[in-house]
Amino acid sequence: MADHEASKINHDNHLLLASRLFTYSDQPLLRLPYELLRKNFRTAHFTVEKDSTNFTKLLRETATASIDSKISPENVVQNLDTMLTRMRALKRKLSTYADEETRLYKQLDARVAHLRELSDMHSVDDVKYEAWSRKRLDRLLVDYMLRHNYNTSAQALANEREMHDLVDVETFLAMSKIKQSLQNGSVSEALVWCSNNKKELRKLQSNLEFLLRCQEYVELLRLNTPEKSIEAIAHAKKWLAPFQEQYPFTVREMAALLAHRPTDKDLPPKYAAWYSADRWDKLARAFVDAHNELLGLPTFPLLHTALSSGLSALKTPACHGTQTTTSSSQPGHSQTSMTTSVCPICSIELNELAKNVPYAHHSKSHLDNDLLLLPNGRVYGQAKLDEYAAKAGLADDKVKDLVTGEIYSRASLKKVFA
């Protein structure tokens, strides 16, 4: 009965695989297409509103001037041709938005169907479950590779598994391109992205655009010429002064940078930090954080979420004891690796990785029958000890610890439950 219950699939746990930060591994799977659909709709709506206003204005002016005979028939025809050209351009734009919407709906349908497959399975013993879980693992691997700039490998895996609709390659590639441009010392592409998402960033109270403008100012001062200094002052008045109430201390530091150039001797650390090459990496990280927050993506790979949950489900206080082993000088490591049949958390490979995840919460205990206590304090079922002793070729009155390899006489064993 216990084995049957353990093999049952808990659908809620699969769809809401929560980490310590309450971020769900399958939530972004559905949320990202939804956020992109909203963004696509807002952009299309803005384009229609803007062009419609221009069309209406031009048509009104042309009609009024024609009635009052203030415009020649040739100019009327020319204005109408202009409006037709703009309308065709608007149609092309809307076709692009419609194609993007169709792609996103297709992606969303595929993801819903992928999650719906799980509801038709009721046990991990189902042959379909292995294929489903493999596909899910592939999704997590693609997500991990995209977040770590292994773009070619991520695309190759997505192509091999034919799962483009289940992964967000295009979104992460666009993000990676802007991130790379920042690391290469250019803020242009990031500023365009900020302009396209200005309202949303304002709602999130993001300071990304301000940091990018500050970096533009710093780069002008870095050139250290009179012309660039004048240009930097004009830049500060236009782009930094409006943020004076939001970021007063930073704006003051920007003003003080006029008197502190990178070539100065004994440059104070707080000003030297603005000229540091590390600023570009910080800007790249700030952009990635803003991008992920805007689209509702977790800041860490989804693979970490799943791995942490799996490790936590297996972890017990005994997995991080104080014993020191022959294979590792660090406390809390088992003598054996994952190649032996021991607890994965106690293995050399996973012990350190699982150190910071919470302990498992089990409402039921599953113990071996006829538990025996060894002199070293370890407990095993009698059947396991007998089987291991037979495999090791020991005498009938000897047993061997499954983990440490120590050999004891059967007379020294004690029953845990009398």
Short mmCIF file of C-alpha atoms in Angstrom, two decimals:
data_model
loop_
_atom_site.label_atom_id
_atom_site.label_comp_id
_atom_site.label_asym_id
_atom_site.label_seq_id
_atom_site.Cartn_x
_atom_site.Cartn_y
_atom_site.Cartn_z
CA MET A 1 0.00 0.00 0.00
CA ALA A 2 2.82 2.37 0.87
CA ASP A 3 4.54 1.75 -2.46
CA HIS A 4 1.30 2.41 -4.33
CA GLU A 5 0.81 5.73 -2.53
CA ALA A 6 4.40 6.75 -3.16
CA SER A 7 4.05 6.13 -6.90
CA LYS A 8 0.92 8.27 -7.23
CA ILE A 9 1.39 11.58 -9.03
CA ASN A 10 0.53 14.71 -7.09
CA HIS A 11 -0.51 17.01 -9.92
CA ASP A 12 -0.52 20.16 -7.79
CA ASN A 13 3.07 19.55 -6.70
CA HIS A 14 4.19 19.07 -10.30
CA LEU A 15 2.56 22.27 -11.50
CA LEU A 16 3.45 24.28 -8.41
CA LEU A 17 6.99 23.17 -7.69
CA ALA A 18 7.83 25.87 -5.18
CA SER A 19 11.30 26.90 -4.11
CA ARG A 20 12.16 28.81 -0.97
CA LEU A 21 11.54 32.04 -2.86
CA PHE A 22 7.98 30.93 -3.81
CA THR A 23 8.75 30.92 -7.54
CA TYR A 24 7.19 28.11 -9.50
CA SER A 25 9.00 26.14 -12.12
CA ASP A 26 5.99 25.82 -14.45
CA GLN A 27 4.54 29.27 -13.83
CA PRO A 28 6.84 31.04 -16.35
CA LEU A 29 5.93 28.39 -18.92
CA LEU A 30 2.45 29.93 -19.19
CA ARG A 31 3.10 33.42 -17.92
CA LEU A 32 5.75 34.49 -20.44
CA PRO A 33 3.58 34.02 -23.57
CA TYR A 34 0.80 35.88 -21.77
CA GLU A 35 3.10 38.80 -20.93
CA LEU A 36 4.41 38.88 -24.51
CA LEU A 37 0.83 38.88 -25.82
CA ARG A 38 0.01 41.86 -23.62
CA LYS A 39 3.11 43.68 -24.82
CA ASN A 40 2.34 42.90 -28.46
CA PHE A 41 -1.22 44.17 -28.05
CA ARG A 42 -0.11 47.40 -26.35
CA THR A 43 2.42 48.08 -29.10
CA ALA A 44 -0.15 47.45 -31.84
CA HIS A 45 -2.73 49.61 -30.06
CA PHE A 46 -0.25 52.47 -29.69
CA THR A 47 0.69 52.23 -33.37
CA VAL A 48 -2.96 52.32 -34.50
CA GLU A 49 -3.79 55.25 -32.21
CA LYS A 50 -0.77 57.26 -33.35
CA ASP A 51 -1.26 56.69 -37.09
CA SER A 52 -5.04 57.14 -36.88
CA THR A 53 -4.54 60.55 -35.29
CA ASN A 54 -2.16 61.56 -38.07
CA PHE A 55 -4.54 60.27 -40.78
CA THR A 56 -7.51 62.10 -39.28
CA LYS A 57 -5.57 65.34 -38.96
CA LEU A 58 -4.25 65.23 -42.53
CA LEU A 59 -7.68 64.28 -43.93
CA ARG A 60 -9.40 67.10 -42.03
CA GLU A 61 -6.85 69.66 -43.17
CA THR A 62 -7.07 68.48 -46.78
CA ALA A 63 -10.89 68.50 -46.81
CA THR A 64 -11.11 71.95 -45.23
CA ALA A 65 -8.52 73.43 -47.58
CA SER A 66 -10.26 71.83 -50.58
CA ILE A 67 -13.67 73.24 -49.64
CA ASP A 68 -12.19 76.72 -49.11
CA SER A 69 -10.28 76.41 -52.41
CA LYS A 70 -6.99 76.95 -50.57
CA ILE A 71 -5.38 73.91 -52.11
CA SER A 72 -5.05 72.75 -55.68
CA PRO A 73 -6.52 69.43 -56.91
CA GLU A 74 -2.98 68.19 -57.49
CA ASN A 75 -2.09 68.81 -53.83
CA VAL A 76 -5.30 67.07 -52.74
CA VAL A 77 -4.35 63.99 -54.76
CA GLN A 78 -0.82 64.16 -53.37
CA ASN A 79 -2.15 64.24 -49.79
CA LEU A 80 -4.42 61.29 -50.51
CA ASP A 81 -1.46 59.36 -51.96
CA THR A 82 0.51 60.17 -48.80
CA MET A 83 -2.32 58.83 -46.63
CA LEU A 84 -2.57 55.66 -48.73
CA THR A 85 1.19 55.10 -48.41
CA ARG A 86 0.99 55.50 -44.65
CA MET A 87 -2.01 53.19 -44.46
CA ARG A 88 -0.13 50.49 -46.38
CA ALA A 89 2.79 50.91 -43.98
CA LEU A 90 0.37 50.59 -41.05
CA LYS A 91 -1.10 47.44 -42.61
CA ARG A 92 2.37 45.89 -42.86
CA LYS A 93 3.05 46.73 -39.21
CA LEU A 94 -0.28 45.24 -38.11
CA SER A 95 0.43 42.11 -40.15
CA THR A 96 3.68 41.73 -38.26
CA TYR A 97 1.87 42.12 -34.93
CA ALA A 98 -0.78 39.62 -36.07
CA ASP A 99 1.88 37.07 -37.02
CA GLU A 100 3.53 37.51 -33.62
CA GLU A 101 0.17 37.07 -31.90
CA THR A 102 -0.48 33.87 -33.87
CA ARG A 103 2.96 32.54 -32.91
CA LEU A 104 2.37 33.28 -29.23
CA TYR A 105 -1.09 31.67 -29.23
CA LYS A 106 0.40 28.58 -30.87
CA GLN A 107 3.11 28.56 -28.21
CA LEU A 108 0.56 28.94 -25.43
CA ASP A 109 -1.61 26.12 -26.82
CA ALA A 110 1.41 23.81 -26.98
CA ARG A 111 2.34 24.59 -23.37
CA VAL A 112 -1.17 24.06 -22.08
CA ALA A 113 -1.33 20.74 -23.94
CA HIS A 114 2.03 19.74 -22.44
CA LEU A 115 0.76 20.39 -18.92
CA ARG A 116 -2.60 18.77 -19.69
CA GLU A 117 -0.81 15.52 -20.52
CA LEU A 118 0.14 15.22 -16.86
CA SER A 119 -3.49 15.27 -15.75
CA ASP A 120 -4.10 12.07 -17.71
CA MET A 121 -1.39 10.23 -15.76
CA HIS A 122 -1.99 8.98 -12.24
CA SER A 123 1.21 7.09 -11.43
CA VAL A 124 4.91 7.49 -12.08
CA ASP A 125 4.80 3.89 -13.31
CA ASP A 126 2.80 5.04 -16.33
CA VAL A 127 4.92 4.59 -19.47
CA LYS A 128 3.84 8.06 -20.65
CA TYR A 129 5.20 9.69 -17.51
CA GLU A 130 8.82 8.91 -18.33
CA ALA A 131 8.53 10.63 -21.72
CA TRP A 132 6.72 13.60 -20.17
CA SER A 133 9.29 14.05 -17.40
CA ARG A 134 12.13 13.75 -19.94
CA LYS A 135 10.56 16.53 -21.99
CA ARG A 136 10.25 18.63 -18.86
CA LEU A 137 13.91 18.04 -18.02
CA ASP A 138 14.86 19.09 -21.55
CA ARG A 139 12.92 22.32 -21.04
CA LEU A 140 14.79 23.05 -17.84
CA LEU A 141 18.13 22.31 -19.51
CA VAL A 142 17.37 24.68 -22.40
CA ASP A 143 16.36 27.38 -19.91
CA TYR A 144 19.60 26.83 -17.97
CA MET A 145 21.78 27.01 -21.09
CA LEU A 146 20.06 30.15 -22.37
CA ARG A 147 20.60 31.90 -19.05
CA HIS A 148 24.31 31.02 -19.15
CA ASN A 149 24.88 32.11 -22.76
CA TYR A 150 25.16 28.58 -24.19
CA ASN A 151 22.81 29.75 -26.94
CA THR A 152 24.03 27.45 -29.69
CA SER A 153 23.71 24.36 -27.47
CA ALA A 154 20.26 25.47 -26.29
CA GLN A 155 19.05 25.90 -29.86
CA ALA A 156 20.53 22.54 -30.87
CA LEU A 157 18.73 20.76 -28.02
CA ALA A 158 15.44 22.53 -28.82
CA ASN A 159 15.80 21.49 -32.48
CA GLU A 160 16.68 17.91 -31.63
CA ARG A 161 13.72 17.51 -29.28
CA GLU A 162 11.35 19.53 -31.53
CA MET A 163 10.19 21.65 -28.59
CA HIS A 164 10.47 25.26 -29.81
CA ASP A 165 6.97 26.06 -28.58
CA LEU A 166 7.87 24.90 -25.06
CA VAL A 167 11.00 27.01 -24.64
CA ASP A 168 11.72 30.74 -24.91
CA VAL A 169 14.72 30.81 -27.21
CA GLU A 170 13.80 34.05 -29.01
CA THR A 171 13.19 35.96 -25.78
CA PHE A 172 16.48 34.92 -24.22
CA LEU A 173 18.44 35.50 -27.43
CA ALA A 174 17.12 39.07 -27.60
CA MET A 175 18.05 39.55 -23.94
CA SER A 176 21.49 38.03 -24.51
CA LYS A 177 22.16 40.40 -27.41
CA ILE A 178 21.50 43.49 -25.27
CA LYS A 179 23.41 42.03 -22.34
CA GLN A 180 26.40 41.38 -24.61
CA SER A 181 26.28 44.95 -25.96
CA LEU A 182 26.45 46.30 -22.41
CA GLN A 183 29.40 44.07 -21.57
CA ASN A 184 31.08 45.41 -24.72
CA GLY A 185 30.65 49.01 -23.54
CA SER A 186 27.54 50.21 -25.40
CA VAL A 187 24.28 51.45 -23.87
CA SER A 188 22.44 52.18 -27.14
CA GLU A 189 20.51 48.91 -27.45
CA ALA A 190 19.62 48.88 -23.75
CA LEU A 191 18.27 52.46 -23.98
CA VAL A 192 16.10 51.48 -26.96
CA TRP A 193 14.73 48.58 -24.89
CA CYS A 194 14.03 50.97 -21.99
CA SER A 195 12.22 53.35 -24.36
CA ASN A 196 10.03 50.52 -25.69
CA ASN A 197 9.13 49.45 -22.13
CA LYS A 198 9.11 52.85 -20.46
CA LYS A 199 5.65 52.65 -18.88
CA GLU A 200 6.19 49.16 -17.51
CA LEU A 201 9.60 50.05 -16.07
CA ARG A 202 8.10 53.10 -14.42
CA LYS A 203 5.46 50.93 -12.74
CA LEU A 204 8.22 48.64 -11.47
CA GLN A 205 10.15 51.70 -10.22
CA SER A 206 13.20 50.45 -12.10
CA ASN A 207 16.33 52.64 -12.08
CA LEU A 208 17.83 50.96 -15.16
CA GLU A 209 17.39 53.91 -17.53
CA PHE A 210 18.89 56.28 -14.96
CA LEU A 211 21.94 54.03 -14.54
CA LEU A 212 22.40 53.88 -18.31
CA ARG A 213 22.21 57.66 -18.60
CA CYS A 214 24.75 57.97 -15.79
CA GLN A 215 27.09 55.67 -17.71
CA GLU A 216 26.71 57.81 -20.84
CA TYR A 217 27.70 60.82 -18.74
CA VAL A 218 30.69 58.96 -17.26
CA GLU A 219 31.93 57.94 -20.70
CA LEU A 220 31.87 61.58 -21.84
CA LEU A 221 33.94 62.60 -18.80
CA ARG A 222 36.32 59.70 -19.36
CA LEU A 223 37.46 61.34 -22.64
CA ASN A 224 38.58 64.33 -20.54
CA THR A 225 38.43 67.04 -23.20
CA PRO A 226 36.82 70.52 -22.91
CA GLU A 227 34.34 69.74 -25.71
CA LYS A 228 33.21 66.49 -24.10
CA SER A 229 32.94 68.16 -20.70
CA ILE A 230 30.53 70.71 -22.13
CA GLU A 231 28.60 67.88 -23.80
CA ALA A 232 28.53 66.00 -20.48
CA ILE A 233 27.04 69.03 -18.70
CA ALA A 234 24.32 69.32 -21.35
CA HIS A 235 23.67 65.59 -21.04
CA ALA A 236 23.33 65.86 -17.26
CA LYS A 237 20.85 68.74 -17.53
CA LYS A 238 18.71 66.82 -20.01
CA TRP A 239 18.82 63.27 -18.64
CA LEU A 240 20.05 63.31 -15.02
CA ALA A 241 18.47 66.45 -13.57
CA PRO A 242 14.89 65.04 -13.91
CA PHE A 243 15.91 62.22 -11.51
CA GLN A 244 17.16 64.60 -8.83
CA GLU A 245 14.26 63.96 -6.46
CA GLN A 246 14.35 60.17 -6.94
CA TYR A 247 18.12 59.70 -6.64
CA PRO A 248 19.51 62.86 -5.01
CA PHE A 249 22.79 61.34 -3.74
CA THR A 250 23.66 59.75 -7.07
CA VAL A 251 22.90 62.95 -8.98
CA ARG A 252 25.22 64.85 -6.61
CA GLU A 253 27.96 62.31 -7.22
CA MET A 254 27.49 62.78 -10.96
CA ALA A 255 27.91 66.52 -10.53
CA ALA A 256 31.04 66.00 -8.41
CA LEU A 257 32.53 63.79 -11.13
CA LEU A 258 33.17 66.96 -13.15
CA ALA A 259 35.98 67.67 -10.70
CA HIS A 260 37.23 64.07 -10.57
CA ARG A 261 38.61 62.57 -13.75
CA PRO A 262 39.96 59.02 -14.16
CA THR A 263 43.51 60.34 -14.63
CA ASP A 264 43.51 62.14 -11.26
CA LYS A 265 45.89 60.89 -8.59
CA ASP A 266 44.41 59.61 -5.30
CA LEU A 267 40.91 59.49 -6.77
CA PRO A 268 38.38 58.80 -3.95
CA PRO A 269 37.02 55.24 -4.11
CA LYS A 270 33.39 56.26 -4.62
CA TYR A 271 34.34 58.23 -7.74
CA ALA A 272 36.85 55.67 -8.96
CA ALA A 273 34.05 53.08 -8.87
CA TRP A 274 32.14 55.00 -11.56
CA TYR A 275 35.14 54.83 -13.89
CA SER A 276 35.80 51.15 -13.16
CA ALA A 277 35.47 48.62 -15.99
CA ASP A 278 33.31 46.53 -13.63
CA ARG A 279 30.49 49.03 -14.16
CA TRP A 280 29.60 47.39 -17.48
CA ASP A 281 29.09 43.99 -15.85
CA LYS A 282 26.93 45.61 -13.17
CA LEU A 283 24.84 47.31 -15.84
CA ALA A 284 24.45 44.00 -17.67
CA ARG A 285 23.23 42.33 -14.46
CA ALA A 286 20.87 45.26 -13.77
CA PHE A 287 19.41 44.90 -17.27
CA VAL A 288 18.90 41.14 -16.88
CA ASP A 289 17.16 41.68 -13.52
CA ALA A 290 14.87 44.35 -15.01
CA HIS A 291 14.14 42.20 -18.07
CA ASN A 292 13.24 39.15 -15.97
CA GLU A 293 11.10 41.16 -13.57
CA LEU A 294 9.25 42.81 -16.44
CA LEU A 295 8.36 39.46 -18.03
CA GLY A 296 7.72 37.64 -14.75
CA LEU A 297 10.74 35.35 -15.12
CA PRO A 298 12.58 34.05 -12.04
CA THR A 299 16.06 35.45 -11.53
CA PHE A 300 17.64 31.99 -11.31
CA PRO A 301 17.45 28.98 -13.65
CA LEU A 302 14.37 26.80 -13.32
CA LEU A 303 16.69 23.79 -13.12
CA HIS A 304 17.89 25.08 -9.74
CA THR A 305 14.29 25.13 -8.51
CA ALA A 306 13.64 21.55 -9.50
CA LEU A 307 17.02 20.36 -8.23
CA SER A 308 16.59 22.12 -4.88
CA SER A 309 13.16 20.56 -4.41
CA GLY A 310 14.49 17.11 -5.22
CA LEU A 311 17.42 17.46 -2.85
CA SER A 312 15.18 18.82 -0.11
CA ALA A 313 12.80 15.87 -0.46
CA LEU A 314 15.69 13.48 0.29
CA LYS A 315 17.59 15.48 2.89
CA THR A 316 17.57 14.53 6.57
CA PRO A 317 19.70 15.81 9.50
CA ALA A 318 21.84 12.67 9.19
CA CYS A 319 22.91 13.71 5.70
CA HIS A 320 25.02 16.55 7.09
CA GLY A 321 26.59 15.03 10.15
CA THR A 322 30.00 15.73 11.64
CA GLN A 323 31.82 12.57 10.57
CA THR A 324 35.09 13.04 8.67
CA THR A 325 35.81 10.52 5.93
CA THR A 326 38.81 9.16 4.16
CA SER A 327 37.72 10.51 0.76
CA SER A 328 37.14 14.07 1.90
CA SER A 329 38.72 16.17 4.61
CA GLN A 330 35.49 18.20 4.96
CA PRO A 331 32.92 17.19 7.60
CA GLY A 332 29.56 15.86 6.52
CA HIS A 333 30.73 14.00 3.41
CA SER A 334 30.17 10.32 2.84
CA GLN A 335 33.04 8.02 2.02
CA THR A 336 31.36 6.89 -1.19
CA SER A 337 30.19 8.49 -4.39
CA MET A 338 26.90 8.17 -6.22
CA THR A 339 28.12 5.00 -7.89
CA THR A 340 27.21 3.06 -4.74
CA SER A 341 23.71 2.47 -3.38
CA VAL A 342 23.75 5.11 -0.66
CA CYS A 343 21.72 8.24 0.02
CA PRO A 344 22.36 10.74 -2.82
CA ILE A 345 22.57 13.63 -0.36
CA CYS A 346 25.37 11.85 1.51
CA SER A 347 27.35 11.34 -1.67
CA ILE A 348 30.45 13.38 -2.43
CA GLU A 349 28.83 14.81 -5.57
CA LEU A 350 25.69 16.26 -3.95
CA ASN A 351 26.51 16.72 -0.27
CA GLU A 352 27.86 20.26 -0.63
CA LEU A 353 25.17 21.25 -3.13
CA ALA A 354 22.38 20.18 -0.76
CA LYS A 355 23.84 21.89 2.29
CA ASN A 356 21.64 25.01 2.07
CA VAL A 357 18.31 23.44 1.09
CA PRO A 358 15.70 22.80 3.83
CA TYR A 359 15.18 19.38 5.36
CA ALA A 360 12.45 17.13 4.04
CA HIS A 361 9.11 16.99 5.79
CA HIS A 362 7.76 13.43 5.89
CA SER A 363 4.42 12.59 7.46
CA LYS A 364 5.19 8.85 7.22
CA SER A 365 8.32 6.82 7.90
CA HIS A 366 9.31 3.89 5.71
CA LEU A 367 11.75 1.66 7.63
CA ASP A 368 13.28 -1.69 6.87
CA ASN A 369 12.10 -4.70 8.80
CA ASP A 370 14.12 -6.10 11.73
CA LEU A 371 16.36 -3.06 12.24
CA LEU A 372 19.77 -3.75 13.79
CA LEU A 373 22.06 -1.22 15.46
CA LEU A 374 25.77 -1.48 14.61
CA PRO A 375 28.46 -0.49 17.16
CA ASN A 376 29.23 2.65 15.10
CA GLY A 377 25.66 3.90 15.59
CA ARG A 378 24.34 3.10 12.10
CA VAL A 379 21.07 1.23 11.63
CA TYR A 380 20.20 -1.23 8.85
CA GLY A 381 17.58 -3.85 8.14
CA GLN A 382 18.69 -7.44 8.75
CA ALA A 383 17.91 -8.46 5.16
CA LYS A 384 20.19 -5.78 3.77
CA LEU A 385 23.03 -6.74 6.09
CA ASP A 386 22.68 -10.41 5.15
CA GLU A 387 22.59 -9.62 1.44
CA TYR A 388 25.63 -7.31 1.64
CA ALA A 389 27.60 -9.81 3.75
CA ALA A 390 26.90 -12.56 1.22
CA LYS A 391 28.03 -10.36 -1.67
CA ALA A 392 31.21 -9.46 0.26
CA GLY A 393 31.94 -13.16 0.95
CA LEU A 394 32.02 -12.74 4.74
CA ALA A 395 31.75 -15.51 7.31
CA ASP A 396 28.28 -16.32 8.62
CA ASP A 397 28.96 -14.55 11.92
CA LYS A 398 30.17 -11.29 10.29
CA VAL A 399 28.37 -8.27 8.81
CA LYS A 400 29.64 -5.23 6.95
CA ASP A 401 28.53 -1.60 7.19
CA LEU A 402 26.99 -0.65 3.83
CA VAL A 403 28.53 2.85 3.92
CA THR A 404 31.76 2.80 5.90
CA GLY A 405 32.77 -0.78 5.06
CA GLU A 406 33.54 -1.63 8.69
CA ILE A 407 33.14 -5.32 9.66
CA TYR A 408 31.46 -6.40 12.92
CA SER A 409 30.46 -9.68 14.49
CA ARG A 410 26.76 -10.45 14.62
CA ALA A 411 27.02 -10.80 18.41
CA SER A 412 27.80 -7.07 18.68
CA LEU A 413 24.56 -6.04 16.93
CA LYS A 414 21.51 -4.90 18.86
CA LYS A 415 17.88 -4.98 17.85
CA VAL A 416 16.35 -1.53 17.59
CA PHE A 417 12.83 -2.75 18.34
CA ALA A 418 12.52 -5.69 20.71
#
